[in-house]
C-alpha cells in the first residue's frame, strides 16, 4: 500500500519530514531499474505497470504498491484477464479453516528494527477489528516469531523513504495465509498517523494475506488518482464476491483500497459482506 494526498495531511506541519510516493525530499532515493522482460511478464499476468511502476524488492518485485512477487515465481504466473466492474474480489487460494482457525501474528517491539508502542497498538486494533466480525478465522498476537503464522517485519530504511507503507502476498495453494507482512516503521513518527490510521493499513495487508484483492481492483484511479487502470487477475485470481455491489460507489470507504490518505477506514457494510462470505 502507498500513501497519497500528503499535502492535505501535512499542510499545517511544514516542518515535518515530507515523503512523496517516489522519493524523500532530504535524501536521494535510487531504484534499480526493472528489466523489460520482467515488466512484460508482469503485464502478461495482468498487473498494471503504468500507473505505479514496479520496483525491485527483496528477492523479487513490488507491484501495484504493496503486492510482493518473488522473482522465482515470475515464470509460473498465469496469463491474466480483465474482469467487469464490481466491488470486492478474492484470490483463487484462500485460507483453510476447518470450520475455525486462529491465525497467529508476531511483531518485534523496540530496538533498531522493532516497532513503537503506537505501531503495536495499531496492530492490536487491526486484530480486534477482524475478531469482532466473528468469522471462521480469527487473529492473535503472540510473543514468539518461530510459532507465528504471519510475522510482521520492518521495511528497510530506503523502502520507507520511497513512500512504501506495507507489503504482503496471497495465501498458499495449501491453504495457509501468506507468512510475512512488511510494514513501515515511520507511520507514526514521520506521517503522524493515528492508531486508527495505522490499524487500517495493517488490516489491509492482513487482508491480502487471507486472500483479498484491492477493492478498486477494476479501477485503481479511485484511490490512487491518475487514469483509469484495471489490475487484471494477475494469475492469482480476482473473483467477484457475491453480495458486493458493482461500480465505485461503496468502495470509497473500503479497507482494501489500493492507496490510502492515512485516514481511518474500519470495515464498511460491503467489507463485512465480503468477509462473511469468504470466512
C-alpha positions as CSV (number, residue, x, y, z in Angstrom):
1,X,0.0,0.0,0.0
2,X,1.2,3.5,-0.8
3,X,0.1,6.8,0.7
4,X,-1.5,9.6,-1.3
5,X,-2.7,13.1,-0.6
6,X,0.3,14.1,1.6
7,X,-0.3,17.8,1.1
8,X,-3.8,17.6,2.7
9,X,-2.3,15.7,5.7
10,X,0.7,17.9,6.3
11,X,-0.3,21.4,5.2
12,X,-0.1,22.8,8.8
13,X,3.0,20.8,9.6
14,X,5.6,22.3,7.3
15,X,8.5,21.4,9.5
16,X,7.7,17.7,9.4
17,X,9.5,15.3,7.1
18,X,7.7,15.2,3.7
19,X,7.6,12.0,1.8
20,X,6.3,11.7,-1.7
21,X,5.2,8.5,-3.5
22,X,8.6,8.2,-5.1
23,X,11.3,9.9,-3.0
24,X,12.1,11.8,0.2
25,X,12.9,15.5,-0.2
26,X,16.0,15.4,2.0
27,X,17.5,12.3,0.5
28,X,18.0,11.0,-3.0
29,X,16.5,7.5,-3.3
30,X,17.7,5.4,-6.2
31,X,15.8,2.5,-7.5
32,X,17.3,-0.3,-9.6
33,X,15.6,-0.4,-13.0
34,X,13.2,-3.3,-13.6
35,X,14.1,-5.0,-16.9
36,X,11.8,-5.0,-19.9
37,X,11.4,-8.8,-19.7
38,X,10.2,-8.6,-16.1
39,X,7.7,-5.8,-17.0
40,X,6.5,-7.9,-19.9
41,X,5.9,-10.9,-17.6
42,X,4.0,-8.8,-15.0
43,X,1.9,-7.2,-17.8
44,X,1.1,-10.6,-19.3
45,X,-0.1,-11.7,-15.9
46,X,-2.5,-8.8,-15.7
47,X,-0.6,-6.5,-13.3
48,X,-0.7,-2.8,-14.1
49,X,2.8,-1.4,-14.5
50,X,2.0,2.0,-15.9
51,X,0.2,3.8,-13.0
52,X,2.7,2.7,-10.4
53,X,6.0,1.3,-11.7
54,X,7.2,-2.0,-10.1
55,X,10.3,-1.8,-8.0
56,X,12.9,-4.3,-7.1
57,X,12.1,-5.5,-3.6
58,X,13.9,-8.2,-1.5
59,X,14.3,-11.2,-3.8
60,X,11.6,-10.1,-6.2
61,X,9.4,-7.2,-7.1
62,X,6.8,-5.0,-5.5
63,X,3.8,-4.3,-7.9
64,X,0.7,-2.2,-7.6
65,X,2.1,-0.6,-4.4
66,X,2.1,-3.5,-2.0
67,X,1.9,-6.9,-3.7
68,X,5.2,-8.8,-3.4
69,X,6.0,-11.2,-6.3
70,X,9.2,-13.3,-5.8
71,X,11.5,-13.4,-8.8
72,X,11.3,-17.2,-8.7
73,X,7.5,-17.1,-9.4
74,X,7.6,-14.9,-12.4
75,X,7.8,-17.8,-14.9
76,X,4.9,-19.5,-13.3
77,X,2.5,-16.6,-13.4
78,X,-0.6,-17.4,-15.5
79,X,-1.9,-15.1,-18.2
80,X,-4.2,-12.5,-16.7
81,X,-7.6,-11.4,-17.9
82,X,-9.6,-8.2,-17.3
83,X,-12.9,-8.5,-15.4
84,X,-16.1,-6.5,-15.2
85,X,-16.5,-3.5,-12.9
86,X,-17.5,-4.9,-9.5
87,X,-16.7,-4.3,-5.9
88,X,-15.0,-7.0,-3.8
89,X,-12.5,-9.6,-5.1
90,X,-10.7,-12.6,-3.7
91,X,-7.8,-14.7,-4.9
92,X,-8.2,-18.3,-6.0
93,X,-6.3,-19.5,-3.0
94,X,-8.0,-18.9,0.4
95,X,-7.1,-19.9,4.0
96,X,-8.3,-23.3,5.0
97,X,-10.2,-23.0,8.3
98,X,-11.7,-26.5,9.1
99,X,-14.6,-24.5,10.5
100,X,-12.5,-22.4,12.8
101,X,-8.9,-21.2,12.6
102,X,-6.8,-18.8,14.7
103,X,-4.0,-17.1,12.7
104,X,-1.1,-16.1,15.0
105,X,0.9,-13.0,14.4
106,X,4.2,-11.7,15.7
107,X,5.8,-8.2,15.6
108,X,9.0,-7.2,17.3
109,X,8.9,-4.3,19.7
110,X,11.6,-1.6,20.3
111,X,15.2,-1.5,19.2
112,X,16.6,-0.7,15.8
113,X,14.3,-2.9,13.8
114,X,11.3,-3.2,16.1
115,X,8.1,-1.2,16.2
116,X,7.0,1.5,18.5
117,X,4.2,1.2,21.1
118,X,2.0,3.1,18.7
119,X,2.6,0.7,15.9
120,X,1.9,-2.3,18.2
121,X,-1.3,-0.6,19.3
122,X,-2.3,-0.3,15.6
123,X,-1.7,-4.0,15.1
124,X,-3.8,-4.9,18.1
125,X,-6.6,-2.7,16.8
126,X,-6.4,-4.3,13.4
127,X,-6.6,-7.8,15.0
128,X,-9.6,-6.6,17.2
129,X,-11.5,-5.4,14.1
130,X,-11.2,-8.8,12.4
131,X,-12.1,-10.7,15.5
132,X,-15.2,-8.5,16.1
133,X,-16.7,-9.9,12.9
134,X,-17.0,-13.5,14.4
135,X,-15.5,-15.1,11.3
136,X,-14.2,-18.6,10.8
137,X,-10.8,-17.1,11.0
138,X,-9.5,-15.1,14.0
139,X,-6.2,-13.4,14.8
140,X,-4.0,-13.5,17.8
141,X,-0.7,-11.7,18.5
142,X,1.9,-13.9,20.2
143,X,5.3,-13.4,21.7
144,X,7.4,-15.7,19.5
145,X,8.1,-15.4,15.8
146,X,9.0,-19.1,15.5
147,X,5.4,-20.2,16.0
148,X,3.6,-17.4,14.2
149,X,1.6,-17.9,11.0
150,X,2.3,-14.2,10.0
151,X,5.4,-12.3,11.0
152,X,5.4,-8.5,10.7
153,X,8.8,-7.2,9.9
154,X,10.0,-3.7,9.3
155,X,10.8,-2.4,5.8
156,X,14.3,-1.2,5.1
157,X,15.0,2.5,5.6
158,X,15.4,3.1,1.8
159,X,12.0,1.4,1.2
160,X,10.4,3.6,3.9
161,X,11.9,6.7,2.2
162,X,10.3,5.6,-1.1
163,X,6.9,6.0,0.4
164,X,6.1,2.3,0.8
165,X,3.7,1.7,3.7
166,X,3.5,-2.0,3.7
167,X,3.6,-5.2,1.5
168,X,2.2,-8.7,1.7
169,X,1.3,-11.6,-0.6
170,X,-1.6,-14.0,-1.0
171,X,-2.5,-17.4,0.6
172,X,-0.6,-20.5,-0.4
173,X,-2.0,-23.4,-2.5
174,X,-2.0,-25.5,0.7
175,X,-4.4,-23.1,2.4
176,X,-2.1,-21.2,4.7
177,X,-2.1,-17.4,5.0
178,X,0.9,-15.5,3.4
179,X,3.5,-15.6,6.1
180,X,5.0,-12.1,6.2
181,X,3.8,-8.6,6.3
182,X,6.5,-5.9,5.8
183,X,5.4,-2.6,7.4
184,X,6.9,0.9,7.5
185,X,8.1,1.9,11.0
186,X,7.5,5.6,10.4
187,X,3.8,5.7,10.1
188,X,3.5,7.3,13.5
189,X,6.8,9.3,13.7
190,X,7.0,10.8,10.2
191,X,3.5,10.5,8.8
192,X,1.7,11.4,12.1
193,X,-0.9,8.7,11.7
194,X,-3.3,7.9,14.5
195,X,-3.6,4.4,16.0
196,X,-6.8,4.0,13.8
197,X,-4.9,5.0,10.6
198,X,-2.1,2.6,11.4
199,X,-4.7,-0.2,12.1
200,X,-6.3,0.4,8.7
201,X,-3.0,-0.1,6.8
202,X,-2.1,-3.2,8.8
203,X,-5.6,-4.6,8.4
204,X,-5.2,-4.0,4.6
205,X,-2.0,-6.1,4.4
206,X,-3.7,-8.8,6.6
207,X,-6.5,-8.8,4.1
208,X,-4.0,-9.7,1.3
209,X,-2.6,-12.5,3.4
210,X,-6.0,-14.2,3.7
211,X,-7.0,-13.7,0.0
212,X,-8.4,-10.2,-0.6
213,X,-7.5,-8.2,-3.7
214,X,-7.9,-4.5,-3.9
215,X,-11.5,-3.2,-3.7
216,X,-10.7,-0.8,-6.6
217,X,-9.1,-3.6,-8.5
218,X,-11.1,-2.7,-11.6
219,X,-10.0,1.0,-11.5
220,X,-7.1,2.0,-9.3
221,X,-7.7,5.6,-10.0
222,X,-10.5,5.6,-7.4
223,X,-8.0,5.7,-4.6
224,X,-4.6,6.3,-6.4
225,X,-5.6,9.0,-8.8
226,X,-4.4,9.2,-12.4
227,X,-6.1,7.5,-15.3
228,X,-8.4,4.5,-15.2
229,X,-6.4,1.3,-14.6
230,X,-7.7,-2.3,-14.3
231,X,-5.2,-4.5,-12.3
232,X,-6.2,-7.7,-14.1
233,X,-6.4,-11.2,-12.5
234,X,-2.5,-11.3,-12.3
235,X,-2.6,-15.1,-12.5
236,X,-3.7,-15.4,-8.8
237,X,-7.4,-14.8,-9.4
238,X,-9.8,-11.9,-8.9
239,X,-13.1,-13.5,-8.1
240,X,-16.1,-11.2,-7.5
241,X,-17.6,-11.8,-4.1
242,X,-21.4,-12.2,-4.3
243,X,-23.4,-9.6,-2.5
244,X,-21.0,-6.8,-3.0
245,X,-22.1,-4.1,-5.4
246,X,-20.9,-3.1,-8.8
247,X,-19.3,0.3,-9.6
248,X,-17.2,2.6,-7.4
249,X,-19.9,3.9,-5.1
250,X,-19.3,1.9,-1.9
251,X,-15.6,1.3,-2.5
252,X,-14.6,4.8,-1.5
253,X,-14.5,3.8,2.2
254,X,-13.3,0.2,1.9
255,X,-10.3,-1.0,3.9
256,X,-8.9,-2.7,0.8
257,X,-8.5,0.3,-1.4
258,X,-5.2,0.3,-3.3
259,X,-3.9,3.6,-1.9
260,X,-4.6,5.5,1.3
261,X,-4.7,9.0,2.6
262,X,-3.7,7.8,6.1
263,X,-7.2,8.1,7.5
264,X,-9.3,5.6,9.5
265,X,-11.3,3.1,7.4
266,X,-12.9,0.4,9.6
267,X,-14.9,-2.3,7.8
268,X,-17.9,-0.9,6.0
269,X,-21.1,-2.9,5.2
270,X,-19.8,-4.2,1.9
271,X,-16.5,-5.1,3.6
272,X,-18.3,-7.1,6.2
273,X,-20.4,-8.8,3.5
274,X,-17.2,-9.9,1.8
275,X,-15.5,-11.1,5.0
276,X,-18.5,-13.1,6.0
277,X,-18.8,-14.7,2.5
278,X,-15.2,-15.9,2.4
279,X,-14.9,-16.8,6.1
